[in-house]
Coordinates of C-alpha atoms and ligand atoms in Angstrom, one line a residue:
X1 CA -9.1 3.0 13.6
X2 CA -12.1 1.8 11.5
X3 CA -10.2 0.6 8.1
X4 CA -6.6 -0.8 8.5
X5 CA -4.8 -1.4 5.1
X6 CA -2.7 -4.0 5.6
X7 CA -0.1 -4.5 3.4
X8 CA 2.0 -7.5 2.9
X9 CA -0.6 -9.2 4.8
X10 CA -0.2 -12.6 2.9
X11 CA 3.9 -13.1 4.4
X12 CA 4.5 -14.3 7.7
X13 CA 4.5 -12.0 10.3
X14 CA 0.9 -10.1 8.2
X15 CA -0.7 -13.2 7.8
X16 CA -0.1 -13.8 11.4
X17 CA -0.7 -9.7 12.5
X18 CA -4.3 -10.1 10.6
X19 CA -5.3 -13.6 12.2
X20 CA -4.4 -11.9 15.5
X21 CA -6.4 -8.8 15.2
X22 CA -9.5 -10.2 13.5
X23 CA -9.5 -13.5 16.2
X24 CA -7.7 -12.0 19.4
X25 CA -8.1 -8.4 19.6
X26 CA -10.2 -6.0 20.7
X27 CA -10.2 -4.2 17.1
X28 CA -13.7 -4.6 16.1
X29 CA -13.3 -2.6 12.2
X30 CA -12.4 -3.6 8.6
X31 CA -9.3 -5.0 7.3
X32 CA -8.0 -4.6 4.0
X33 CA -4.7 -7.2 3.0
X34 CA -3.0 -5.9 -0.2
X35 CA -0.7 -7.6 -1.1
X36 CA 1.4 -8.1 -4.7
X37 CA 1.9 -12.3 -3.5
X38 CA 5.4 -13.1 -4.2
X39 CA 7.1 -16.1 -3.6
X40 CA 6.7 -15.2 -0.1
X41 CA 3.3 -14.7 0.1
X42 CA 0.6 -17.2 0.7
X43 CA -2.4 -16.6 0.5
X44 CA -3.2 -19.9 1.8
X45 CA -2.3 -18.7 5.2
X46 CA -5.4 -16.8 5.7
X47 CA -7.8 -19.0 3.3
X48 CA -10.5 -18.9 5.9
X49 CA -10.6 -15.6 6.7
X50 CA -13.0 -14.2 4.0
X51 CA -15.7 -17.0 5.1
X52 CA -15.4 -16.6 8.6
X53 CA -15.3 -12.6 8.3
X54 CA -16.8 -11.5 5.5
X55 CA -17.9 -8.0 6.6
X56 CA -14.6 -7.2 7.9
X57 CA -11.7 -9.2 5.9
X58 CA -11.2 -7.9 2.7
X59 CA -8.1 -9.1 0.1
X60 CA -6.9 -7.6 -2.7
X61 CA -4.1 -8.5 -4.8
X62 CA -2.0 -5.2 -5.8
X63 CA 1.6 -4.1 -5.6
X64 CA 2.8 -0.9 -3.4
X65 CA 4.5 0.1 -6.4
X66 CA 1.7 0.8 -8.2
X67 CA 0.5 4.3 -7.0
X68 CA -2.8 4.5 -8.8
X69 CA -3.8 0.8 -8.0
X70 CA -3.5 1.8 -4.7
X71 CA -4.8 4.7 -4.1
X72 CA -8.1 3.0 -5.8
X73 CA -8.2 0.5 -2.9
X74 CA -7.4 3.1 0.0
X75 CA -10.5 5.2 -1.4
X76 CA -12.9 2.4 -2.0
X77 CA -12.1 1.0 1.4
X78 CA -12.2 4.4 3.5
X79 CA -8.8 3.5 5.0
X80 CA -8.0 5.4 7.9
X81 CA -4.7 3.7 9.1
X82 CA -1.9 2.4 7.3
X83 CA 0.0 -0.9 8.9
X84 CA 3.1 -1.9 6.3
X85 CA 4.7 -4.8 6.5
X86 CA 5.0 -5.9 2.9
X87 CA 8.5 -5.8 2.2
X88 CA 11.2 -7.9 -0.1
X89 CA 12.2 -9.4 3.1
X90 CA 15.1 -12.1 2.9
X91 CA 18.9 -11.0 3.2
X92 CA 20.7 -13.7 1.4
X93 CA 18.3 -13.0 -2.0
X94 CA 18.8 -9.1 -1.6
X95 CA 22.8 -9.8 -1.9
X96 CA 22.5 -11.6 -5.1
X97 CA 19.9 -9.6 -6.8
X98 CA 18.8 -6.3 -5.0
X99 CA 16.7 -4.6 -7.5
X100 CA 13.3 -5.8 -5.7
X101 CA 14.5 -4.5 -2.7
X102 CA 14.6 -0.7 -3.6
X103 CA 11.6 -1.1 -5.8
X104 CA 9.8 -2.4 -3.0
X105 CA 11.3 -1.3 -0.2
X106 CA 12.0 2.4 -0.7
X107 CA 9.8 3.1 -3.3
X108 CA 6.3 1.6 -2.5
X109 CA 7.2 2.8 1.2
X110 CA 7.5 5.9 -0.6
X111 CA 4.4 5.7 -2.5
X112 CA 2.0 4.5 0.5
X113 CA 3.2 8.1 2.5
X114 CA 2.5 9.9 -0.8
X115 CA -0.9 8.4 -1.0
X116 CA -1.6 9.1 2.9
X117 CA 0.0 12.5 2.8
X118 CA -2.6 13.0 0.1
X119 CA -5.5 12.1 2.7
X120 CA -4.4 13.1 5.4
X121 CA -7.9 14.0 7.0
X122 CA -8.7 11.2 7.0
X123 CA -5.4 9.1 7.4
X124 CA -5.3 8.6 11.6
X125 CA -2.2 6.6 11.5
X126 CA 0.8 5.2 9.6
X127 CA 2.8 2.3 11.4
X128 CA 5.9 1.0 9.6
X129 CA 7.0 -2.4 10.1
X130 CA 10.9 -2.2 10.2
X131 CA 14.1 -4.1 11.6
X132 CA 17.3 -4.3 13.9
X133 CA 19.0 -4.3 10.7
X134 CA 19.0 -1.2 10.0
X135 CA 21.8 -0.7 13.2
X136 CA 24.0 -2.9 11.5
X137 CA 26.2 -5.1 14.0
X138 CA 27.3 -5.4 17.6
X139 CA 30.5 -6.6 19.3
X140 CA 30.2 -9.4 22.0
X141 CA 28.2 -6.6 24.3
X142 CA 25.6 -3.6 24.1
X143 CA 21.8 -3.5 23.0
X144 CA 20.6 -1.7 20.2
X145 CA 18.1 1.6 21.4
X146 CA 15.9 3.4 19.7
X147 CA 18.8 5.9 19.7
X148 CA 21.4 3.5 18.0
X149 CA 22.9 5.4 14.8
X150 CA 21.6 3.8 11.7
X151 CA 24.4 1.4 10.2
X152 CA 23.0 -0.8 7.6
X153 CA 25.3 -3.5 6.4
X154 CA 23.5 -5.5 3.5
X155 CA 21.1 -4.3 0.5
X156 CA 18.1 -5.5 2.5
X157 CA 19.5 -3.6 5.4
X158 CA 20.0 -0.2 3.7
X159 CA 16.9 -0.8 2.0
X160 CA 14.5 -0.4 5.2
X161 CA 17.0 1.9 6.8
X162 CA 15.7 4.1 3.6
X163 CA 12.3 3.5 4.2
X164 CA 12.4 4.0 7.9
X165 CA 14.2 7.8 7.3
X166 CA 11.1 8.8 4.7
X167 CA 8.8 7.8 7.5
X168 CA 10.9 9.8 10.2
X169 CA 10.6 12.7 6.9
X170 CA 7.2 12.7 6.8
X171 CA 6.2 12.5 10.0
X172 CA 8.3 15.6 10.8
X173 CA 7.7 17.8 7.4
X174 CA 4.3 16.7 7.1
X175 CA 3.0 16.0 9.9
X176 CA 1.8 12.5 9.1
X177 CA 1.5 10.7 12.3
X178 CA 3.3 7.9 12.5
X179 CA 4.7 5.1 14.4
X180 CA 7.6 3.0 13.4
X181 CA 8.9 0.1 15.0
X182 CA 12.0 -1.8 14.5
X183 CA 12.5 -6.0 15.6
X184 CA 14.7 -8.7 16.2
X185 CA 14.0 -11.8 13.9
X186 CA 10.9 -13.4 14.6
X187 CA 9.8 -17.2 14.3
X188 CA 6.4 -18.9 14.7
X189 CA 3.8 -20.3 12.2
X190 CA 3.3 -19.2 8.6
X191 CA 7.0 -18.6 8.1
X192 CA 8.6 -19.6 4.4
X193 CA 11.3 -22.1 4.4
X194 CA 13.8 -19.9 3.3
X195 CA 15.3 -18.1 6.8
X196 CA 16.7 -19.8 9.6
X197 CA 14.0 -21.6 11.9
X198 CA 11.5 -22.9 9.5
X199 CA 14.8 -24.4 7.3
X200 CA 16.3 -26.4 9.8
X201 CA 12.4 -27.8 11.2
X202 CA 12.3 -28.7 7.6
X203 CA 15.6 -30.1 6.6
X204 CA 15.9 -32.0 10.1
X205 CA 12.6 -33.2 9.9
X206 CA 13.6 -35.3 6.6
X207 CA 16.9 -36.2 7.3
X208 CA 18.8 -33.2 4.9
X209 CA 21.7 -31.4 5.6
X210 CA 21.8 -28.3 8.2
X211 CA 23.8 -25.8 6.1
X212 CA 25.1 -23.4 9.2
X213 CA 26.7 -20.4 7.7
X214 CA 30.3 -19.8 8.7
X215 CA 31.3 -21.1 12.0
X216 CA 27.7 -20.6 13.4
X217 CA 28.4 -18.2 16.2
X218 CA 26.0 -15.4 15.0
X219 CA 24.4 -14.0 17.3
X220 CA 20.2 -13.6 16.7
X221 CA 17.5 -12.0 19.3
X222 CA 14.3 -14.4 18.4
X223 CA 11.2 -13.4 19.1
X224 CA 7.7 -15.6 18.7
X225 CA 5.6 -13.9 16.1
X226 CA 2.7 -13.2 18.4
X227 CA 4.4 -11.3 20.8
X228 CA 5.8 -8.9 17.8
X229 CA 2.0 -8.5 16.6
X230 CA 1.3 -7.8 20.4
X231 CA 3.4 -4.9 20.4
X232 CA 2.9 -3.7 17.3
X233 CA -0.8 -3.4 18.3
X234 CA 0.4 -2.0 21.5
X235 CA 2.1 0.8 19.3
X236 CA -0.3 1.4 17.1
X237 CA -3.3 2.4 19.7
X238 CA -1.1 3.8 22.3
X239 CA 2.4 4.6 20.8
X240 CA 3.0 8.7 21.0
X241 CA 3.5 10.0 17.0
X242 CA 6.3 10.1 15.5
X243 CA 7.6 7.7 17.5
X244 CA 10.0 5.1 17.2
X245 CA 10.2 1.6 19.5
X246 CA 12.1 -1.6 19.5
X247 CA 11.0 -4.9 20.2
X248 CA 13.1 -7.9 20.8
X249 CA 12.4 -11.0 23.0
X250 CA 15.3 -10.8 25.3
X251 CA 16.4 -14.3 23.9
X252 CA 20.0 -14.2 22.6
X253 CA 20.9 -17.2 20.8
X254 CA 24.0 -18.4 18.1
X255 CA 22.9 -20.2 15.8
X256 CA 24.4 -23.3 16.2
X257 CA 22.5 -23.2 19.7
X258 CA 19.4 -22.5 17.9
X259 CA 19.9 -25.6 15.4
X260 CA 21.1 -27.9 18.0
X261 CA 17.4 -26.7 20.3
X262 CA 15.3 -28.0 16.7
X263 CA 17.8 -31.3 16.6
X264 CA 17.0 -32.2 20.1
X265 CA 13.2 -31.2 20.1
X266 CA 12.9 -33.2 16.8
X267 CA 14.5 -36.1 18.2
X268 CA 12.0 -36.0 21.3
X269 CA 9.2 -35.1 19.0
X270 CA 9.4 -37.0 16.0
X271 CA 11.7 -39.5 17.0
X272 CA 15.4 -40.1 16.2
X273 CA 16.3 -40.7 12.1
X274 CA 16.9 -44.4 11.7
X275 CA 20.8 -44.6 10.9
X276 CA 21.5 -41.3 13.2
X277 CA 22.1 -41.3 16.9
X278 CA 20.8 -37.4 16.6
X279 CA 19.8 -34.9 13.9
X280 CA 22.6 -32.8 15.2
X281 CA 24.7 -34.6 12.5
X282 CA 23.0 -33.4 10.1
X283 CA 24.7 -30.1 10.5
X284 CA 27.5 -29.3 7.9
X285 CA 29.4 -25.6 7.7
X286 CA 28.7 -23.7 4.5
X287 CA 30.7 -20.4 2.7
X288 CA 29.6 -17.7 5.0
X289 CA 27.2 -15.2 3.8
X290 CA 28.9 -12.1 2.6
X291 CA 29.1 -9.2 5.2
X292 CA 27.3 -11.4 7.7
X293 CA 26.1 -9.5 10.7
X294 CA 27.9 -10.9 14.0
X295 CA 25.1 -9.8 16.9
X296 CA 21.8 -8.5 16.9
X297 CA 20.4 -7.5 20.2
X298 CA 17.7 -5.6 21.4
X299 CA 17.1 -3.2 24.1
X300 CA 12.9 -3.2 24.3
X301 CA 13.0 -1.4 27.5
X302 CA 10.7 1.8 26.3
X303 CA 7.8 -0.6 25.0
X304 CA 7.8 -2.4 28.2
X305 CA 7.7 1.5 30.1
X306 CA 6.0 3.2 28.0
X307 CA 2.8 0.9 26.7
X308 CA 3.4 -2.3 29.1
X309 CA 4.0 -4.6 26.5
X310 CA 6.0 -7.9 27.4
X311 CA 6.5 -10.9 25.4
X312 CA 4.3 -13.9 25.8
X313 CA 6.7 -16.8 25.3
X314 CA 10.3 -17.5 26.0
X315 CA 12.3 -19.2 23.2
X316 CA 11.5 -22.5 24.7
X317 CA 7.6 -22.2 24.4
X318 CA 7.7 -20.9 21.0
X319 CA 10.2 -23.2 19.6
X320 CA 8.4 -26.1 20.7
X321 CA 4.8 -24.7 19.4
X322 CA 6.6 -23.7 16.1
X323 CA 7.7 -27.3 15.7
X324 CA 5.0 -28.6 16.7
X325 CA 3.1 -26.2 13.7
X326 CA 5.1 -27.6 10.9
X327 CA 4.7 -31.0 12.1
X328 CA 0.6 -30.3 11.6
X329 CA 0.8 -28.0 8.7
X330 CA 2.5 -30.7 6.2
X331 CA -0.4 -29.5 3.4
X332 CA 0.9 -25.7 3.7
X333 CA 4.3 -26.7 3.4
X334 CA 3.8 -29.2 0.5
X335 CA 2.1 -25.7 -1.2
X336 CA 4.8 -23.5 -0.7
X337 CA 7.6 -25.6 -1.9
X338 CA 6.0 -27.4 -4.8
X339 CA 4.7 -23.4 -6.0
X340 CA 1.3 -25.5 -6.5
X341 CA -0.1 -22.1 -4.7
X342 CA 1.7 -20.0 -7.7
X343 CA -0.7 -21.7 -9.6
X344 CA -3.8 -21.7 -7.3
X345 CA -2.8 -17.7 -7.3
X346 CA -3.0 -17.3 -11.0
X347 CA -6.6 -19.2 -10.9
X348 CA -7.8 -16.8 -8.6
X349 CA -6.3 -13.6 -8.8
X350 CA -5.0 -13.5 -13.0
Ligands
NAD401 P1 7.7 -12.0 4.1 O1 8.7 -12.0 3.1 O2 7.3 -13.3 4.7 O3 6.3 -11.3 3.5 C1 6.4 -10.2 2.8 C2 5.0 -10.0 2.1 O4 5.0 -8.8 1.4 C3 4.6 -11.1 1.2 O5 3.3 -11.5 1.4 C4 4.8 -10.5 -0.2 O6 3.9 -11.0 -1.2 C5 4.4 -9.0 0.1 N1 5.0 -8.1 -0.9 C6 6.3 -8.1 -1.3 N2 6.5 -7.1 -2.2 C7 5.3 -6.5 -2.3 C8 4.8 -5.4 -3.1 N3 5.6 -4.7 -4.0 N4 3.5 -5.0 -3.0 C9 2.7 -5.6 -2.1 N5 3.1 -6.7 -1.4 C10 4.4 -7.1 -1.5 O7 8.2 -11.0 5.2 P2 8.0 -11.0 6.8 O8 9.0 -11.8 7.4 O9 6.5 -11.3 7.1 O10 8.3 -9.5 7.1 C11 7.3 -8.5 7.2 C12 7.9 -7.1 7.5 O11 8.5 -7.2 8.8 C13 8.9 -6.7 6.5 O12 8.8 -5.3 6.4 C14 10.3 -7.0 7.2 O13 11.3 -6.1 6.8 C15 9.9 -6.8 8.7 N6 10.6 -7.6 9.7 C16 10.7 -8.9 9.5 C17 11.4 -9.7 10.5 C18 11.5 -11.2 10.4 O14 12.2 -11.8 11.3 N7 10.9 -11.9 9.5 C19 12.0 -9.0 11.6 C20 11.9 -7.6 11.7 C21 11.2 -6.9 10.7
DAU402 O1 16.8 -9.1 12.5 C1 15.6 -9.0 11.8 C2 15.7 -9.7 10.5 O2 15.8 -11.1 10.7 C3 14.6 -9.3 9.5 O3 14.7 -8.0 9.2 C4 14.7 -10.1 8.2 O4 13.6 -9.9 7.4 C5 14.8 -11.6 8.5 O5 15.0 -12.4 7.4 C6 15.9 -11.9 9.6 O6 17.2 -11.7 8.9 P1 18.4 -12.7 9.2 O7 19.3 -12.6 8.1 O8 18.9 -12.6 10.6 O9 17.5 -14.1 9.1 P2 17.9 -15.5 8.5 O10 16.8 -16.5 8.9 O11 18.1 -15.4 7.0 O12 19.2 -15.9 9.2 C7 19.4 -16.0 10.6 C8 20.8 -16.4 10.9 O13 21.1 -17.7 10.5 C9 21.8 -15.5 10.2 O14 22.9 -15.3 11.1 C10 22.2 -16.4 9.0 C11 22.1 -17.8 9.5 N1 21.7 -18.8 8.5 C12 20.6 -18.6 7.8 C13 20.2 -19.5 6.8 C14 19.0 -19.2 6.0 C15 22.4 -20.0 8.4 O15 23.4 -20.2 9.2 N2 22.0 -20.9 7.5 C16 20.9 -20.7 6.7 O16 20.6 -21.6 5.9

């Protein structure tokens, strides 16, 4: 691996994948982020990189949709490996308006195996980012395995589920090697304000209301951010082809626990809201999302046997460091809110 595309690299969990392998990792090639910047993308989050790397950080602005645009990068780069995360990546938006999601989702997934089946000499891996999702919804016991039966229960859901079986397709008609891995919901730094964590840091943090979907007893596996880019690099130089692996942090949590853990930390952090005994009153039950997913759980056992990987953090380190990150970061969260980095996006990239 001398030439990782990236894609997606300007969301959360890229932003955080590239910072990791270009300032932790023993990877010592080029990286290439392309990436179309949505909403969710920022490319803020990685503003220093080109400075502080400039031989081996590379960004390029271009949508997976866009076949030729593509395959114009992958050639002028010499990629050799594929790493995809970019993704239309938030559930509640893919219920009220899914067209993105299949655009995105199935068919630039589709596109970036066309365009490495196409250079296949030189292509040494493809690794696809995917999600517990895509095994829909557990009762009050079990783990999800690498074996689960695909069950996908929202457009979002069915959308990777899609991508994930093209993967599994080329891999086994084509030969493509590739690696495929499948997580719980992360949290950590760089995340936008939109899913769970970062919301209520947010919301608590100035006093708003909590909105806790239905009676709040969903059940979410979290895992820190890091620890999902550890074992994604773990897959992705020792992983067997053609291979799929889950990874999960082993930390169960319903919601409401997971609010009332940002209240109290909040509280301690930042001190208590003048006029409220504790931020846990902020909380107030909303419509539930439609087809909400009861449990998500994750059996990680054949990454931790096969390539020893094992998360970093328990849910009590990371939520504290996470916190602790938005309290620090108040410029990139000013940004993403007031869409002042739509603009700073058009300045720089048209
Ligand atoms: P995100 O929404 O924060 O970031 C997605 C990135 O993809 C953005 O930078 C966006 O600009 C880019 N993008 C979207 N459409 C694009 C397109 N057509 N062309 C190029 N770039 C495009 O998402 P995330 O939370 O960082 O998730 C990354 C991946 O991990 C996704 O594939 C998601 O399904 C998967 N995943 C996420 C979680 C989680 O908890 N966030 C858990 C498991 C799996
Ligand atoms: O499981 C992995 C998935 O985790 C990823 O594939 C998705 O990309 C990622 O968005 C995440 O999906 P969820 O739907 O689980 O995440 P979200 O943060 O949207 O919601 C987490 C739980 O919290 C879920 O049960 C819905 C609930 N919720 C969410 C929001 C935004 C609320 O109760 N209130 C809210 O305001």
């Amino acid at each position: 691996m001398q030439a990782i595309l990236v894609t997606g690299g300007c969301g959360f969990i890229g932003a955080n994948f590239i910072r990791f392998l270009l300032e932790e990792s023993d990877f010592t090639g080029r990286i290439v982020n392309l990436d179309k910047l949505t909403y969710a993308g920022n490319p803020l989050s990685l503003q220093d990189l080109a400075a502080r790397f400039p031989q081996r950080y590379t960004f390029v602005k271009e949508d997976i949709c866009n076949r030729e645009g593509v395959a114009r990068v992958m050639d002028a780069h010499h990629v050799d490996t594929i790493c995809h995360f970019a993704a239309e990546s938030h559930v509640d938006r893919s219920i009220v308006r899914p067209d993105d999601f299949i655009q995105t989702n199935i068919i630039g997934t589709y596109n970036l195996l066309q365009l490495a089946r196409e250079r296949q000499e030189r292509i040494t891996l493809f690794h696809h980012v995917s999600t517990d999702e895509v095994f829909g919804s557990l009762g009050d016991t079990g783990f999800f395995t690498e074996n689960t039966p695909y069950q996908p229960n929202s457009p979002y859901s069915a959308s990777k589920a899609s991508s994930d079986h093209l993967v599994r397709a080329y891999h086994h008609t084509y030969g493509l090697p590739t690696t495929l891995s499948n997580c719980s919901n992360n949290y950590g730094p760089y995340q936008f304000p939109e899913k769970l964590i970062p919301l209520m840091i947010l919301n608590a943090l100035e006093g708003k209301p909590l909105p806790v979907y239905g009676d709040g007893r969903n059940v979410r596996d979290w895992l820190y951010v890091r620890d999902h880019n550890t074992a994604v690099w773990a897959i992705m130089q020792r992983g067997r082809r053609g291979e799929t692996y889950n990874i999960g942090g082993r930390n169960e949590m319903q919601n409401l626990v997971v609010v009332h853990t940002i209240c109290d930390l909040l509280d301690e952090i930042a001190g208590r809201l003048p006029g409220h005994q504790s931020r846990r009153e902020l909380i107030t039950y909303v419509k539930d999302r439609p087809g909400h997913d009861r449990r998500y759980a994750i059996d990680c056992t054949k990454v931790e046997r096969e390539l020893g990987w094992k998360p970093a953090e328990s849910f009590e380190t990371g939520i504290r460091k996470t916190i602790q990150w938005y309290l620090d970061h108040k410029d990139w969260i000013t940004s993403v809110r007031s869409g002042d980095y739509q603009q700073w996006i058009k300045q720089h990239y048209g």
